[in-house]
Amino acid sequence: MRPEYCVTRNHIEVWQERVLPSGPERIRFGTVLRGSLLPILAWAGVACFVYFVYNPLMATVLGGLFALSFITGFVLRRRAKHSVCCSVCGAVGGVLDKSMAGF
């Protein structure tokens, strides 16, 4: 994969596509987060609910699940020869995108 094409909309899916540039351009980590506000709020809401209703240990388990999903996505992207920046953005966008698949 050529480095100049690594961080493009073709490799990073975010939940709300309207925040992405119109063509295959480089996007930043902030754009991925801005496009994923609803999934971020949903994860934070569930974590807060679990923390207060059950206990902090369950919220830690939920955070660990998120971290495990992120690490898996990052490793898979690095093995596919993506750059580190592309791997981070893609892993975050992918975890948030796939976690909201049922909605």
XYZ file of C-alpha atoms in Angstrom:
103
model
C 0.000 0.000 0.000
C 1.372 3.392 -0.896
C 1.770 5.700 2.126
C 0.045 8.664 0.506
C -3.176 6.676 0.188
C -3.142 5.085 3.613
C -5.315 7.437 5.674
C -8.258 7.838 3.305
C -11.967 7.303 3.461
C -11.375 4.023 1.632
C -9.671 2.527 4.678
C -11.453 4.146 7.594
C -15.173 3.773 8.137
C -16.815 6.093 10.632
C -20.368 5.913 11.765
C -21.558 9.189 10.259
C -20.129 9.570 6.789
C -21.270 13.167 6.375
C -18.219 14.460 8.283
C -15.803 12.821 5.845
C -14.237 14.759 2.979
C -15.873 14.418 -0.428
C -13.081 12.354 -1.970
C -10.200 10.087 -1.027
C -8.331 12.598 1.134
C -6.285 12.202 4.273
C -8.420 12.499 7.377
C -7.304 13.237 10.912
C -8.088 11.513 14.190
C -10.400 14.409 15.176
C -12.527 13.756 12.113
C -12.894 10.111 13.103
C -13.984 11.139 16.611
C -16.345 13.828 15.316
C -17.936 11.316 12.974
C -18.352 8.872 15.832
C -20.006 11.072 18.469
C -23.098 8.901 18.807
C -21.178 5.649 19.385
C -18.831 7.416 21.830
C -21.801 8.725 23.806
C -23.419 5.286 23.744
C -20.243 3.583 25.056
C -19.833 6.265 27.744
C -23.496 5.991 28.756
C -23.358 2.228 29.065
C -20.099 2.433 31.036
C -21.609 4.985 33.456
C -24.771 2.917 33.849
C -22.798 -0.245 34.554
C -20.509 1.627 36.963
C -23.348 2.996 39.086
C -25.810 0.093 38.868
C -23.440 -2.858 39.205
C -19.965 -1.896 40.357
C -16.700 -0.376 39.082
C -15.302 -3.807 38.240
C -17.968 -4.361 35.562
C -17.178 -0.960 34.036
C -13.523 -1.994 33.947
C -14.467 -5.194 32.138
C -16.415 -3.136 29.600
C -13.400 -0.852 29.115
C -11.215 -3.925 28.681
C -13.557 -5.228 25.991
C -13.265 -1.911 24.154
C -9.458 -1.976 24.518
C -9.258 -5.563 23.276
C -11.356 -4.700 20.229
C -9.150 -1.664 19.551
C -5.923 -3.664 19.865
C -7.242 -6.390 17.561
C -8.238 -3.831 14.918
C -4.883 -2.067 15.227
C -2.891 -5.288 14.839
C -4.940 -6.417 11.840
C -4.390 -3.089 10.112
C -0.649 -3.103 10.843
C -0.360 -6.624 9.398
C -2.074 -5.338 6.266
C 0.795 -2.803 5.953
C -1.159 0.310 6.988
C 0.696 3.159 8.657
C 0.506 3.655 12.422
C -1.755 6.707 12.027
C -4.069 4.836 9.685
C -4.112 1.863 12.037
C -5.060 3.983 15.063
C -7.768 5.921 13.241
C -9.102 2.806 11.563
C -9.136 0.797 14.786
C -11.057 3.484 16.693
C -13.460 4.067 13.812
C -13.931 0.342 13.291
C -14.644 -0.429 16.954
C -17.139 2.408 17.218
C -18.724 1.531 13.882
C -19.110 -2.186 14.627
C -20.364 -1.574 18.171
C -23.302 0.399 16.788
C -24.184 -2.128 14.065
C -27.431 -3.124 15.776
C -28.853 0.396 15.876
